[in-house]
Amino acid sequence: MPRASVTRKVHFNAAHRVHNPRFSDEWNRDTFGECNNPNYHGHNYELELTVEGDIDPDTGYVLDLNRLKQIAEERILRRLDHKNLNLDVEWFKDLIPTSENVALVCWRELRAALPETLTLRLRLWETPRNYVDYQGA
Amino acid sequence: MPRASVTRKVHFNAAHRVHNPRFSDEWNRDTFGECNNPNYHGHNYELELTVEGDIDPDTGYVLDLNRLKQIAEERILRRLDHKNLNLDVEWFKDLIPTSENVALVCWRELRAALPETLTLRLRLWETPRNYVDYQGA
Amino acid sequence: MPRASVTRKVHFNAAHRVHNPRFSDEWNRDTFGECNNPNYHGHNYELELTVEGDIDPDTGYVLDLNRLKQIAEERILRRLDHKNLNLDVEWFKDLIPTSENVALVCWRELRAALPETLTLRLRLWETPRNYVDYQGA
Amino acid sequence: MPRASVTRKVHFNAAHRVHNPRFSDEWNRDTFGECNNPNYHGHNYELELTVEGDIDPDTGYVLDLNRLKQIAEERILRRLDHKNLNLDVEWFKDLIPTSENVALVCWRELRAALPETLTLRLRLWETPRNYVDYQGA
Amino acid sequence: MPRASVTRKVHFNAAHRVHNPRFSDEWNRDTFGECNNPNYHGHNYELELTVEGDIDPDTGYVLDLNRLKQIAEERILRRLDHKNLNLDVEWFKDLIPTSENVALVCWRELRAALPETLTLRLRLWETPRNYVDYQGA
Amino acid sequence: MPRASVTRKVHFNAAHRVHNPRFSDEWNRDTFGECNNPNYHGHNYELELTVEGDIDPDTGYVLDLNRLKQIAEERILRRLDHKNLNLDVEWFKDLIPTSENVALVCWRELRAALPETLTLRLRLWETPRNYVDYQGA
């Protein structure tokens, strides 16, 4: 059975602040610079969802991308889009909302919603010039 | 003397909330929907600065784009980048930070820094799928 | 009252054939080349909807872009997305579905749905390397 | 000998219909939705051809990308560009032209035209928001 | 007769040096900075060719974009692609090859090849972050 | 400790000539075509720097991307931006400046500046339609 990966991009806008409350304000300013602004800043996040698996001979699909988009909307976008990651999203109550950690929690949430036969990889663009890849390692 | 326009793109990230304090919370929720989130959301803004004028025969330039970028950094990016538009930026003390109004205040600020012989137009991308044009009309 | 333009991009996929039934098959092949393929070919169309008007001081908007997107979905995308322009769309019963004509009929349809105080301009991308602009002239 | 991958993007436009003739019309409509439109729809496909191998010390190339582009034009674009994948392309006589299967047949065709010392991977964009990766697995 | 604009993007790579031989080396270094490097630097230029005119009722075209691309290849790309603008291109014998001037000479060359009933506008991208517009003014 | 990759894009413009001085001019013209132009041509290079490692629980970062950008500016961009790769850059004294080799020397230079616990991969875009990947293999 031939094996392929299919990818769907989804989008969300959010505010965040990169801050570790276990350290001093001075440490945070030194470490995170302008990303530590107490009043938050924000991004247009582009999230690429990649699913790898066998091509189903009946449908010619690894997975219907409309189904993947629907899962992402229910599990990810409903929680993150037009939100403040630090204040509005329970996942970041004890976790700094860097791109690395946003990708990590999205991966865990989506992983739980997909059949085990499918592999999941994520790429999260924070700006048009930087992104994070996470695949559960 | 031939006449041309030159454009330079600059970038800033910011948080904002679309909210009119002269109206009720209900009106604001009905009018602005998820953009009214009290805890803010955010964007990667791309700002295109277009300057029209004569091509200088000595330099072959309408305006040195490095100079234009420098003006934008001093006058715009220093104030807006990694900021909360509602809380950190005086321009929006009495002005709703919609894309239309962000473009308008950027135009006024840059207009004052450019020679009168040059025309100025701005395009502000709020997301990869929507933008505003403002040229002082 | 300051005046600005706001633009929203929408997307549709469609098949089409560039063919003028009033002329011979030979004329059509000579004139339209591979775009005349009798079995159709297709495109991912990107349509930029630009609306110009006064910035409303209550909302800071020229027009709510979600409203504009909704109008485009009801009036344009519902008719054109995942369709064969020649066979499935009444607008092209007697009109060759070139980009020029697709932009023209979309403009007329949207124009009728917008307040007269707003100006409408369209840009239609047929491929990432060519597009058409139409503004009702 | 250092080893690298080189990638060239090529482009084709095509119409297609996602349909499995071994199942009922009702099953096809339920499974494929608007992609099952009997009159076809279409896409601007972007195909990324990636070839991995040793860097030749005489040329500094893994493979001359103009040669790779030429192979793609002869073997792929001549067959698929401005075509109806279901009706005009023999490869899809008994194979549903989903992105997964388009990538698979392109890979087999190109694989046969390349030296065995080179590895081949393909990425096929069906729209600017979804793509398939196939590497012969 | 409805009127529209059609645009085609073409591409060329070239080396250049921004330098005015009528001034001293010091003036040139001060004025043009790193763009004055005596050994040249280079760009991937993207040139957007926009032609405005009536939509021909027989073809549905303002102008066949394949014809426009062909004119650009013969008149522009053959001269500029993979060239050193200062050394290889006669147009810049006495003209500094800034983006403004490259756009200007391309416009004059293309203008002479097009019917007078069509309006011509050019946009030349020198990098993904800056471009020049020229329309013969 | 979860593991992720972070990527930062940087940009440089340069002139180059693809030429092997150990072979005849005729061989060079036959092998490299227009890329062998004796007067050079040029590109806008986009370089994607990818670093893989553990996510630091204190910062939520694999590596601060501002630090990575700073390293790239000091070690790569200062040497290559607005330069002639053949004439101005010592790395290419005995090495043909193809994309493959540019990626290779950038990788070696950056590899030496990064902690051994981090993996480094590079993608170098020479034009918007072709790129090279190198990861030290």
Short mmCIF file of N, CA and C in Angstrom, two decimals, chain B residues 1-11 46-48 50 52 55-66 121 123, chain E residues 18 20 22-23 27 31-32 34-35 96 98-101 104 108 123 125-137:
data_model
loop_
_atom_site.label_atom_id
_atom_site.label_comp_id
_atom_site.label_asym_id
_atom_site.label_seq_id
_atom_site.Cartn_x
_atom_site.Cartn_y
_atom_site.Cartn_z
N MET B 1 11.14 65.49 -16.36
CA MET B 1 11.71 64.61 -15.34
C MET B 1 10.78 63.41 -15.12
N PRO B 2 11.25 62.19 -15.41
CA PRO B 2 10.34 61.04 -15.23
C PRO B 2 9.96 60.87 -13.75
N ARG B 3 8.77 60.35 -13.55
CA ARG B 3 8.15 60.25 -12.23
C ARG B 3 7.81 58.79 -11.96
N ALA B 4 8.14 58.30 -10.75
CA ALA B 4 7.86 56.91 -10.42
C ALA B 4 7.46 56.82 -8.95
N SER B 5 6.99 55.63 -8.55
CA SER B 5 6.71 55.35 -7.14
C SER B 5 7.66 54.26 -6.66
N VAL B 6 8.14 54.41 -5.44
CA VAL B 6 8.96 53.35 -4.84
C VAL B 6 8.29 52.90 -3.55
N THR B 7 8.37 51.59 -3.31
CA THR B 7 7.68 51.01 -2.15
C THR B 7 8.63 50.17 -1.33
N ARG B 8 8.54 50.32 -0.04
CA ARG B 8 9.31 49.50 0.90
C ARG B 8 8.33 48.87 1.89
N LYS B 9 8.49 47.55 2.13
CA LYS B 9 7.68 46.87 3.14
C LYS B 9 8.40 46.87 4.48
N VAL B 10 7.69 47.18 5.55
CA VAL B 10 8.21 47.00 6.90
C VAL B 10 7.22 46.15 7.69
N HIS B 11 7.65 45.67 8.83
CA HIS B 11 6.89 44.67 9.56
C HIS B 11 6.79 45.03 11.04
N GLU B 46 2.06 43.86 8.08
CA GLU B 46 3.01 44.25 7.04
C GLU B 46 2.58 45.61 6.52
N LEU B 47 3.46 46.58 6.54
CA LEU B 47 3.13 47.92 6.11
C LEU B 47 3.95 48.26 4.86
N GLU B 48 3.26 48.55 3.75
CA GLU B 48 3.93 48.97 2.52
C GLU B 48 3.89 50.49 2.43
N THR B 50 4.66 53.65 0.18
CA THR B 50 4.87 54.03 -1.22
C THR B 50 5.06 55.53 -1.33
N GLU B 52 5.87 58.61 -4.09
CA GLU B 52 5.91 58.96 -5.51
C GLU B 52 6.58 60.31 -5.71
N ILE B 55 12.30 61.07 -10.50
CA ILE B 55 13.54 60.30 -10.40
C ILE B 55 14.71 61.29 -10.45
N ASP B 56 15.49 61.35 -9.39
CA ASP B 56 16.64 62.27 -9.31
C ASP B 56 17.71 61.81 -10.31
N PRO B 57 18.11 62.68 -11.27
CA PRO B 57 19.08 62.23 -12.29
C PRO B 57 20.46 61.91 -11.70
N ASP B 58 20.81 62.48 -10.55
CA ASP B 58 22.12 62.19 -9.95
C ASP B 58 22.18 60.80 -9.33
N THR B 59 21.07 60.37 -8.71
CA THR B 59 21.07 59.10 -7.99
C THR B 59 20.28 58.01 -8.69
N GLY B 60 19.37 58.39 -9.58
CA GLY B 60 18.48 57.39 -10.17
C GLY B 60 17.42 56.93 -9.19
N TYR B 61 17.30 57.64 -8.06
CA TYR B 61 16.34 57.29 -7.01
C TYR B 61 15.19 58.31 -6.96
N VAL B 62 13.99 57.87 -6.62
CA VAL B 62 12.95 58.79 -6.16
C VAL B 62 13.29 59.20 -4.73
N LEU B 63 13.64 58.19 -3.95
CA LEU B 63 14.04 58.39 -2.55
C LEU B 63 14.82 57.14 -2.17
N ASP B 64 15.92 57.30 -1.47
CA ASP B 64 16.71 56.15 -1.02
C ASP B 64 15.83 55.31 -0.08
N LEU B 65 15.57 54.04 -0.46
CA LEU B 65 14.67 53.22 0.35
C LEU B 65 15.25 52.91 1.72
N ASN B 66 16.56 52.95 1.86
CA ASN B 66 17.13 52.79 3.21
C ASN B 66 16.76 53.97 4.10
N ARG B 121 1.61 57.04 -0.03
CA ARG B 121 0.46 56.12 0.05
C ARG B 121 0.86 54.94 0.94
N ARG B 123 -0.19 50.90 2.38
CA ARG B 123 -1.01 49.69 2.39
C ARG B 123 -0.63 48.90 3.66
N VAL E 18 25.14 50.15 -8.30
CA VAL E 18 24.57 51.48 -8.33
C VAL E 18 25.73 52.46 -8.17
N ASN E 20 27.35 56.35 -9.98
CA ASN E 20 27.28 57.47 -10.92
C ASN E 20 28.70 57.93 -11.25
N ARG E 22 29.84 60.26 -12.90
CA ARG E 22 30.08 61.70 -12.94
C ARG E 22 30.48 62.25 -11.56
N PHE E 23 30.40 61.42 -10.53
CA PHE E 23 30.75 61.87 -9.18
C PHE E 23 31.93 61.05 -8.66
N TRP E 27 31.73 60.15 -2.99
CA TRP E 27 30.32 60.52 -3.08
C TRP E 27 29.47 59.27 -3.33
N THR E 31 26.62 57.87 -0.90
CA THR E 31 25.24 57.95 -1.40
C THR E 31 24.60 56.56 -1.53
N PHE E 32 25.36 55.59 -2.02
CA PHE E 32 24.76 54.30 -2.37
C PHE E 32 25.14 53.17 -1.42
N GLU E 34 26.37 50.00 0.43
CA GLU E 34 26.77 48.68 -0.04
C GLU E 34 26.29 48.39 -1.48
N CYS E 35 25.31 49.15 -1.96
CA CYS E 35 24.85 48.96 -3.35
C CYS E 35 25.90 49.46 -4.35
N ILE E 96 22.14 55.05 -14.60
CA ILE E 96 22.40 54.22 -13.42
C ILE E 96 21.31 53.15 -13.31
N THR E 98 19.39 51.72 -11.28
CA THR E 98 18.50 51.58 -10.13
C THR E 98 17.19 50.95 -10.61
N SER E 99 16.38 50.47 -9.68
CA SER E 99 15.08 49.90 -10.05
C SER E 99 14.24 50.90 -10.81
N GLU E 100 14.29 52.17 -10.39
CA GLU E 100 13.52 53.21 -11.08
C GLU E 100 13.89 53.23 -12.57
N ASN E 101 15.20 53.25 -12.84
CA ASN E 101 15.63 53.34 -14.23
C ASN E 101 15.44 52.04 -15.00
N LEU E 104 11.90 52.16 -16.01
CA LEU E 104 11.71 53.18 -17.05
C LEU E 104 12.12 52.66 -18.44
N ARG E 108 9.64 51.91 -21.75
CA ARG E 108 9.81 52.52 -23.09
C ARG E 108 9.90 51.46 -24.17
N ARG E 123 5.35 47.22 -12.69
CA ARG E 123 5.84 47.13 -11.30
C ARG E 123 7.05 46.20 -11.31
N TRP E 125 9.78 44.39 -8.91
CA TRP E 125 10.25 43.99 -7.58
C TRP E 125 11.75 43.72 -7.66
N GLU E 126 12.53 44.42 -6.85
CA GLU E 126 13.98 44.20 -6.80
C GLU E 126 14.31 43.15 -5.74
N THR E 127 13.55 43.17 -4.65
CA THR E 127 13.63 42.13 -3.62
C THR E 127 12.19 41.86 -3.20
N PRO E 128 11.95 40.80 -2.40
CA PRO E 128 10.58 40.57 -1.94
C PRO E 128 10.03 41.70 -1.07
N ARG E 129 10.86 42.69 -0.70
CA ARG E 129 10.40 43.75 0.19
C ARG E 129 10.46 45.15 -0.42
N ASN E 130 10.87 45.27 -1.70
CA ASN E 130 10.74 46.61 -2.30
C ASN E 130 10.52 46.54 -3.80
N TYR E 131 9.75 47.50 -4.28
CA TYR E 131 9.42 47.54 -5.69
C TYR E 131 9.21 48.97 -6.17
N VAL E 132 9.21 49.12 -7.51
CA VAL E 132 9.02 50.41 -8.15
C VAL E 132 7.83 50.30 -9.10
N ASP E 133 7.01 51.35 -9.20
CA ASP E 133 5.95 51.43 -10.20
C ASP E 133 6.28 52.54 -11.18
N TYR E 134 6.09 52.25 -12.44
CA TYR E 134 6.31 53.27 -13.47
C TYR E 134 5.25 53.12 -14.55
N GLN E 135 4.67 54.25 -14.96
CA GLN E 135 3.62 54.19 -15.98
C GLN E 135 3.77 55.27 -17.04
N GLY E 136 5.03 55.73 -17.21
CA GLY E 136 5.28 56.64 -18.31
C GLY E 136 5.06 58.12 -17.99
N ALA E 137 4.75 58.42 -16.75
CA ALA E 137 4.49 59.83 -16.39
C ALA E 137 5.76 60.68 -16.51
#
